[in-house]
Amino acid sequence: MLNRRHIRVKVMQSIYALRGSESDDLSKPQKFLLFSIENMYNLYLLLMALLVEVQKRAESDLQKKQNKHLATQEDKNPNRKFVNNELLLLLKDNGLLSEHLNSHNIQNWQLDDEYVNIIFKAIIKSEHYNTYMQTRTSSFNEDKEFIIDIFKEVIAPNQKLYEYIEDKHLTWLDDLPTVNTTILKLLRKVRPATSEQHFVPRLYKDPEDKTFALDLFKKTVLNTAALNEEIAQKTKNWDADRIADVDFVLLQMAICEIKEFPSIPVKVTINEYLEIAKEYSTSRSSIFINGILDKLVKEYQNSHTLNKSGRGLR
């Protein structure tokens, strides 16, 4: 679920938060880094739980209509297509997902059920819902495509939900695009016979990713003085105050990665940090960072100090 670029963003945020700190103890910043990464999984579970609760809300709505004192014929014999959506029922009956929701204490929608109502009402007002409910029966694929469309065009862009997520955990805003993409991929790949494990993905794609996060953080922080000197040598014509703080952190990390991680190709490192700069810093940051890194890499190559293995050499 977690990709290397998002790991780099998390490390950047942790190093940025550490700037100005006089403590040499890295244990707390490292815990913050790991918590920030692992809390992303809670956001994933939160959104999956929302899909389950929307189905329950729809079922409750039908029951209330049927129990009305003056129930209409439509109330007595409602279209249960949405309530019986096979993909939603697959999520609702997923025992492993339920275990993870419980173990991670995901109870938000029981406590803040008004947001379930907001999403439910947004769904039933959507054109997708109106089209979907024109018939009373459907195939698994139709049910799946409907949920994909609803998640992509109704749930994910909902402003109220966005504000709720922002209020709960500030770091979740950076996680949201990655989590939404993960959910859409899982929804697209699901089949009627898909195992319960499908909707309980691993946070790290492999164990090396967690090691990468910690190593990148520690090696960048512990080599701050040397990295700053390298940056200073290449920015003599720049007033230090003109260099954005985020750009400085990204340069530190990129230089550290180029020098200390032999298996990562130089081009991969540079491209990743340029993309992060475009998203998190100024409009010209990527050009500035690219210029500095390009000069340094050429120097490393000319002095044969670029320690890269395999296809890592540029």
Short mmCIF file of C-alpha atoms in Angstrom, two decimals:
data_model
loop_
_atom_site.label_atom_id
_atom_site.label_comp_id
_atom_site.label_asym_id
_atom_site.label_seq_id
_atom_site.Cartn_x
_atom_site.Cartn_y
_atom_site.Cartn_z
CA MET A 1 0.00 0.00 0.00
CA LEU A 2 2.77 2.41 0.93
CA ASN A 3 5.10 3.46 -1.88
CA ARG A 4 8.65 4.79 -1.63
CA ARG A 5 7.67 8.34 -2.58
CA HIS A 6 5.20 8.52 0.28
CA ILE A 7 7.87 7.16 2.61
CA ARG A 8 10.17 9.98 1.50
CA VAL A 9 7.39 12.50 2.20
CA LYS A 10 6.95 11.10 5.71
CA VAL A 11 10.72 11.31 6.33
CA MET A 12 10.74 14.88 4.98
CA GLN A 13 7.97 15.88 7.37
CA SER A 14 9.77 14.31 10.33
CA ILE A 15 13.07 16.01 9.52
CA TYR A 16 11.30 19.33 8.93
CA ALA A 17 9.62 19.02 12.34
CA LEU A 18 13.03 18.31 13.89
CA ARG A 19 14.67 21.48 12.48
CA GLY A 20 15.64 23.85 15.27
CA SER A 21 15.54 21.13 17.91
CA GLU A 22 18.52 21.13 20.24
CA SER A 23 18.11 17.51 21.31
CA ASP A 24 20.42 14.78 19.98
CA ASP A 25 17.94 12.09 20.98
CA LEU A 26 16.40 10.63 17.83
CA SER A 27 14.18 8.11 19.58
CA LYS A 28 11.14 10.40 19.79
CA PRO A 29 11.40 11.69 16.18
CA GLN A 30 11.78 8.09 14.98
CA LYS A 31 8.68 7.07 16.92
CA PHE A 32 6.83 10.01 15.37
CA LEU A 33 7.96 8.90 11.91
CA LEU A 34 6.78 5.32 12.40
CA PHE A 35 3.52 6.45 14.00
CA SER A 36 2.87 8.82 11.09
CA ILE A 37 3.46 5.99 8.62
CA GLU A 38 1.47 3.36 10.51
CA ASN A 39 -1.40 5.76 11.17
CA MET A 40 -1.96 5.80 7.43
CA TYR A 41 -3.34 2.28 7.77
CA ASN A 42 -5.93 3.59 10.21
CA LEU A 43 -7.11 6.03 7.55
CA TYR A 44 -7.48 3.14 5.13
CA LEU A 45 -9.54 1.19 7.67
CA LEU A 46 -11.61 4.29 8.43
CA LEU A 47 -12.69 4.65 4.79
CA MET A 48 -13.36 0.93 4.41
CA ALA A 49 -15.50 1.07 7.55
CA LEU A 50 -17.40 3.98 6.00
CA LEU A 51 -18.44 1.79 3.07
CA VAL A 52 -19.72 -0.85 5.49
CA GLU A 53 -21.62 1.73 7.54
CA VAL A 54 -23.23 3.24 4.44
CA GLN A 55 -24.68 -0.18 3.60
CA LYS A 56 -26.00 -0.51 7.15
CA ARG A 57 -27.45 3.00 6.96
CA ALA A 58 -29.24 2.11 3.72
CA GLU A 59 -30.70 -1.02 5.31
CA SER A 60 -31.86 0.94 8.35
CA ASP A 61 -33.48 3.50 6.08
CA LEU A 62 -35.54 0.82 4.32
CA GLN A 63 -36.63 -0.72 7.62
CA LYS A 64 -37.83 2.65 8.92
CA LYS A 65 -39.89 3.19 5.79
CA GLN A 66 -41.45 -0.28 6.06
CA ASN A 67 -42.38 0.34 9.68
CA LYS A 68 -44.10 3.64 9.00
CA HIS A 69 -47.71 3.82 10.17
CA LEU A 70 -48.85 4.86 6.70
CA ALA A 71 -46.32 2.96 4.62
CA THR A 72 -46.81 3.18 0.87
CA GLN A 73 -46.65 0.20 -1.45
CA GLU A 74 -43.17 1.30 -2.45
CA ASP A 75 -42.19 1.44 1.23
CA LYS A 76 -43.52 -2.09 1.77
CA ASN A 77 -41.83 -3.48 -1.32
CA PRO A 78 -38.68 -1.35 -1.77
CA ASN A 79 -35.92 -1.72 -4.31
CA ARG A 80 -33.21 -3.47 -2.28
CA LYS A 81 -30.57 -3.32 -4.98
CA PHE A 82 -28.30 -0.94 -3.08
CA VAL A 83 -28.75 -2.74 0.25
CA ASN A 84 -28.02 -6.05 -1.45
CA ASN A 85 -25.01 -4.76 -3.40
CA GLU A 86 -22.73 -7.80 -3.52
CA LEU A 87 -19.53 -5.85 -3.03
CA LEU A 88 -20.85 -4.00 0.00
CA LEU A 89 -22.06 -7.28 1.50
CA LEU A 90 -18.64 -8.80 0.80
CA LEU A 91 -17.08 -6.02 2.86
CA LYS A 92 -19.72 -6.26 5.59
CA ASP A 93 -19.21 -10.03 5.97
CA ASN A 94 -15.41 -9.89 5.81
CA GLY A 95 -14.39 -11.33 9.18
CA LEU A 96 -10.71 -10.44 8.80
CA LEU A 97 -11.53 -6.82 7.98
CA SER A 98 -13.83 -6.71 11.01
CA GLU A 99 -11.00 -8.02 13.20
CA HIS A 100 -8.69 -5.28 11.96
CA LEU A 101 -11.32 -2.61 12.53
CA ASN A 102 -11.70 -3.83 16.10
CA SER A 103 -7.98 -4.25 16.81
CA HIS A 104 -7.28 -0.74 15.50
CA ASN A 105 -10.25 0.64 17.45
CA ILE A 106 -11.95 2.15 14.39
CA GLN A 107 -15.18 3.37 15.98
CA ASN A 108 -15.44 6.78 14.34
CA TRP A 109 -18.68 6.16 12.49
CA GLN A 110 -20.45 4.92 15.60
CA LEU A 111 -19.40 8.11 17.41
CA ASP A 112 -19.76 10.49 14.46
CA ASP A 113 -22.63 8.85 12.61
CA GLU A 114 -23.80 12.17 11.15
CA TYR A 115 -21.01 11.83 8.60
CA VAL A 116 -22.39 8.45 7.53
CA ASN A 117 -25.70 10.22 6.93
CA ILE A 118 -23.96 12.95 4.94
CA ILE A 119 -22.29 10.42 2.66
CA PHE A 120 -25.45 8.29 2.36
CA LYS A 121 -27.53 11.31 1.32
CA ALA A 122 -24.86 12.39 -1.17
CA ILE A 123 -24.93 8.92 -2.71
CA ILE A 124 -28.72 8.71 -3.13
CA LYS A 125 -28.77 12.19 -4.67
CA SER A 126 -26.12 11.26 -7.24
CA GLU A 127 -26.79 10.49 -10.88
CA HIS A 128 -24.91 7.22 -10.46
CA TYR A 129 -27.41 6.07 -7.85
CA ASN A 130 -30.41 7.07 -9.94
CA THR A 131 -29.09 5.14 -12.92
CA TYR A 132 -28.13 2.13 -10.82
CA MET A 133 -31.56 1.92 -9.18
CA GLN A 134 -33.47 1.83 -12.46
CA THR A 135 -33.52 -1.97 -12.14
CA ARG A 136 -33.94 -4.31 -9.17
CA THR A 137 -31.31 -6.90 -10.01
CA SER A 138 -27.66 -6.72 -11.03
CA SER A 139 -24.51 -8.74 -11.54
CA PHE A 140 -21.46 -8.63 -9.30
CA ASN A 141 -19.61 -6.59 -11.92
CA GLU A 142 -22.39 -4.00 -12.10
CA ASP A 143 -22.43 -3.77 -8.30
CA LYS A 144 -18.67 -3.38 -8.28
CA GLU A 145 -18.58 -0.68 -10.96
CA PHE A 146 -21.27 1.25 -9.10
CA ILE A 147 -19.28 1.24 -5.84
CA ILE A 148 -16.12 2.25 -7.70
CA ASP A 149 -17.94 5.19 -9.30
CA ILE A 150 -19.53 6.20 -6.01
CA PHE A 151 -16.24 6.05 -4.13
CA LYS A 152 -14.35 7.95 -6.82
CA GLU A 153 -16.91 10.65 -7.57
CA VAL A 154 -19.05 10.99 -4.43
CA ILE A 155 -17.14 9.79 -1.36
CA ALA A 156 -13.50 10.72 -2.10
CA PRO A 157 -14.21 14.33 -3.13
CA ASN A 158 -16.76 15.02 -0.37
CA GLN A 159 -15.76 18.27 1.33
CA LYS A 160 -17.37 17.44 4.67
CA LEU A 161 -15.52 14.13 4.82
CA TYR A 162 -12.29 15.91 3.87
CA GLU A 163 -12.75 18.39 6.74
CA TYR A 164 -13.51 15.56 9.15
CA ILE A 165 -10.32 13.73 8.17
CA GLU A 166 -8.32 16.95 8.49
CA ASP A 167 -9.69 17.53 12.00
CA LYS A 168 -8.88 14.02 13.17
CA HIS A 169 -5.24 13.83 12.03
CA LEU A 170 -3.40 16.52 10.13
CA THR A 171 -1.00 14.02 8.54
CA TRP A 172 -3.95 12.16 7.03
CA LEU A 173 -4.37 14.86 4.38
CA ASP A 174 -1.04 13.84 2.84
CA ASP A 175 -2.04 10.18 3.11
CA LEU A 176 -5.47 10.58 1.55
CA PRO A 177 -4.49 10.42 -2.16
CA THR A 178 -2.42 7.26 -1.60
CA VAL A 179 -5.14 5.62 0.49
CA ASN A 180 -7.87 6.51 -2.02
CA THR A 181 -5.76 5.09 -4.85
CA THR A 182 -5.17 1.90 -2.86
CA ILE A 183 -8.89 1.45 -2.19
CA LEU A 184 -9.79 1.96 -5.85
CA LYS A 185 -7.18 -0.60 -6.92
CA LEU A 186 -8.53 -3.14 -4.44
CA LEU A 187 -12.11 -2.50 -5.52
CA ARG A 188 -11.23 -2.92 -9.19
CA LYS A 189 -9.44 -6.22 -8.59
CA VAL A 190 -12.04 -7.84 -6.32
CA ARG A 191 -13.93 -10.92 -7.49
CA PRO A 192 -16.84 -12.82 -5.88
CA ALA A 193 -14.45 -15.51 -4.62
CA THR A 194 -11.69 -13.12 -3.51
CA SER A 195 -10.20 -14.06 -0.15
CA GLU A 196 -10.81 -11.96 2.96
CA GLN A 197 -7.11 -11.04 2.96
CA HIS A 198 -7.67 -8.95 -0.18
CA PHE A 199 -9.10 -6.04 1.81
CA VAL A 200 -6.46 -6.27 4.54
CA PRO A 201 -3.36 -5.23 2.56
CA ARG A 202 0.11 -4.92 4.02
CA LEU A 203 1.15 -1.39 4.92
CA TYR A 204 4.70 -1.95 3.68
CA LYS A 205 5.09 -3.73 0.35
CA ASP A 206 8.17 -5.45 1.77
CA PRO A 207 10.17 -5.31 5.05
CA GLU A 208 12.93 -3.32 3.34
CA ASP A 209 10.61 -0.32 3.02
CA LYS A 210 10.40 0.16 6.78
CA THR A 211 14.18 -0.17 7.02
CA PHE A 212 14.54 2.36 4.20
CA ALA A 213 12.37 4.88 6.06
CA LEU A 214 14.38 4.61 9.29
CA ASP A 215 17.77 4.56 7.54
CA LEU A 216 16.96 7.57 5.37
CA PHE A 217 15.82 9.51 8.42
CA LYS A 218 18.79 8.59 10.61
CA LYS A 219 21.49 8.97 7.96
CA THR A 220 20.15 12.36 6.87
CA VAL A 221 19.88 13.72 10.42
CA LEU A 222 23.21 12.31 11.63
CA ASN A 223 25.05 13.72 8.60
CA THR A 224 23.35 17.12 8.67
CA ALA A 225 26.58 19.13 9.02
CA ALA A 226 28.31 17.43 6.09
CA LEU A 227 25.19 17.62 3.91
CA ASN A 228 24.74 21.32 4.71
CA GLU A 229 28.36 21.97 3.71
CA GLU A 230 27.80 20.30 0.35
CA ILE A 231 24.68 22.40 -0.21
CA ALA A 232 26.50 25.57 0.85
CA GLN A 233 29.29 24.93 -1.67
CA LYS A 234 26.74 24.84 -4.47
CA THR A 235 24.65 27.79 -3.32
CA LYS A 236 27.33 30.43 -2.69
CA ASN A 237 25.46 32.95 -4.82
CA TRP A 238 22.25 32.33 -2.91
CA ASP A 239 21.16 34.10 0.24
CA ALA A 240 20.44 31.27 2.68
CA ASP A 241 17.18 32.95 3.67
CA ARG A 242 15.99 32.70 0.07
CA ILE A 243 16.19 28.91 0.09
CA ALA A 244 12.87 27.48 1.22
CA ASP A 245 13.14 25.30 4.33
CA VAL A 246 11.43 22.42 2.54
CA ASP A 247 13.91 22.69 -0.35
CA PHE A 248 16.78 22.49 2.13
CA VAL A 249 15.39 19.33 3.71
CA LEU A 250 14.75 17.76 0.31
CA LEU A 251 18.31 18.53 -0.79
CA GLN A 252 19.69 16.99 2.41
CA MET A 253 17.65 13.84 1.87
CA ALA A 254 18.42 13.56 -1.84
CA ILE A 255 22.19 13.98 -1.36
CA CYS A 256 22.10 11.48 1.49
CA GLU A 257 20.20 9.00 -0.66
CA ILE A 258 22.59 9.42 -3.59
CA LYS A 259 25.62 8.86 -1.37
CA GLU A 260 24.37 6.33 1.19
CA PHE A 261 21.98 4.06 -0.72
CA PRO A 262 23.99 2.24 -3.42
CA SER A 263 21.09 0.17 -4.77
CA ILE A 264 18.87 3.16 -5.63
CA PRO A 265 19.59 4.58 -9.11
CA VAL A 266 20.55 8.25 -9.20
CA LYS A 267 17.83 9.07 -11.72
CA VAL A 268 15.20 7.50 -9.49
CA THR A 269 16.35 9.56 -6.51
CA ILE A 270 16.43 12.84 -8.43
CA ASN A 271 13.05 12.27 -10.09
CA GLU A 272 11.40 11.38 -6.79
CA TYR A 273 12.60 14.51 -5.01
CA LEU A 274 11.72 16.74 -7.94
CA GLU A 275 8.15 15.41 -7.85
CA ILE A 276 7.94 15.92 -4.08
CA ALA A 277 9.26 19.48 -4.48
CA LYS A 278 6.58 20.24 -7.08
CA GLU A 279 3.89 19.17 -4.63
CA TYR A 280 5.22 20.51 -1.34
CA SER A 281 7.34 23.54 -2.15
CA THR A 282 7.46 26.58 -4.44
CA SER A 283 6.83 26.68 -8.19
CA ARG A 284 10.55 26.95 -8.96
CA SER A 285 11.83 24.58 -6.29
CA SER A 286 12.17 21.58 -8.58
CA ILE A 287 14.34 23.59 -11.01
CA PHE A 288 16.55 24.80 -8.16
CA ILE A 289 16.89 21.33 -6.61
CA ASN A 290 17.57 19.69 -9.98
CA GLY A 291 20.37 22.18 -10.69
CA ILE A 292 22.12 21.52 -7.38
CA LEU A 293 21.81 17.74 -7.59
CA ASP A 294 22.96 17.65 -11.21
CA LYS A 295 26.16 19.53 -10.31
CA LEU A 296 26.87 17.30 -7.33
CA VAL A 297 26.30 14.06 -9.23
CA LYS A 298 28.70 15.17 -11.99
CA GLU A 299 31.32 15.93 -9.35
CA TYR A 300 30.83 12.52 -7.72
CA GLN A 301 31.16 10.84 -11.09
CA ASN A 302 34.30 12.77 -12.03
CA SER A 303 35.92 12.01 -8.68
CA HIS A 304 34.73 8.36 -8.76
CA THR A 305 33.01 8.77 -5.41
CA LEU A 306 29.56 7.81 -6.64
CA ASN A 307 29.03 4.47 -4.94
CA LYS A 308 26.29 2.84 -6.96
CA SER A 309 25.76 -0.85 -7.66
CA GLY A 310 24.18 -2.51 -10.70
CA ARG A 311 22.20 -0.15 -12.86
CA GLY A 312 22.41 2.55 -10.22
CA LEU A 313 25.24 4.31 -12.03
CA ARG A 314 24.14 7.22 -14.09
#
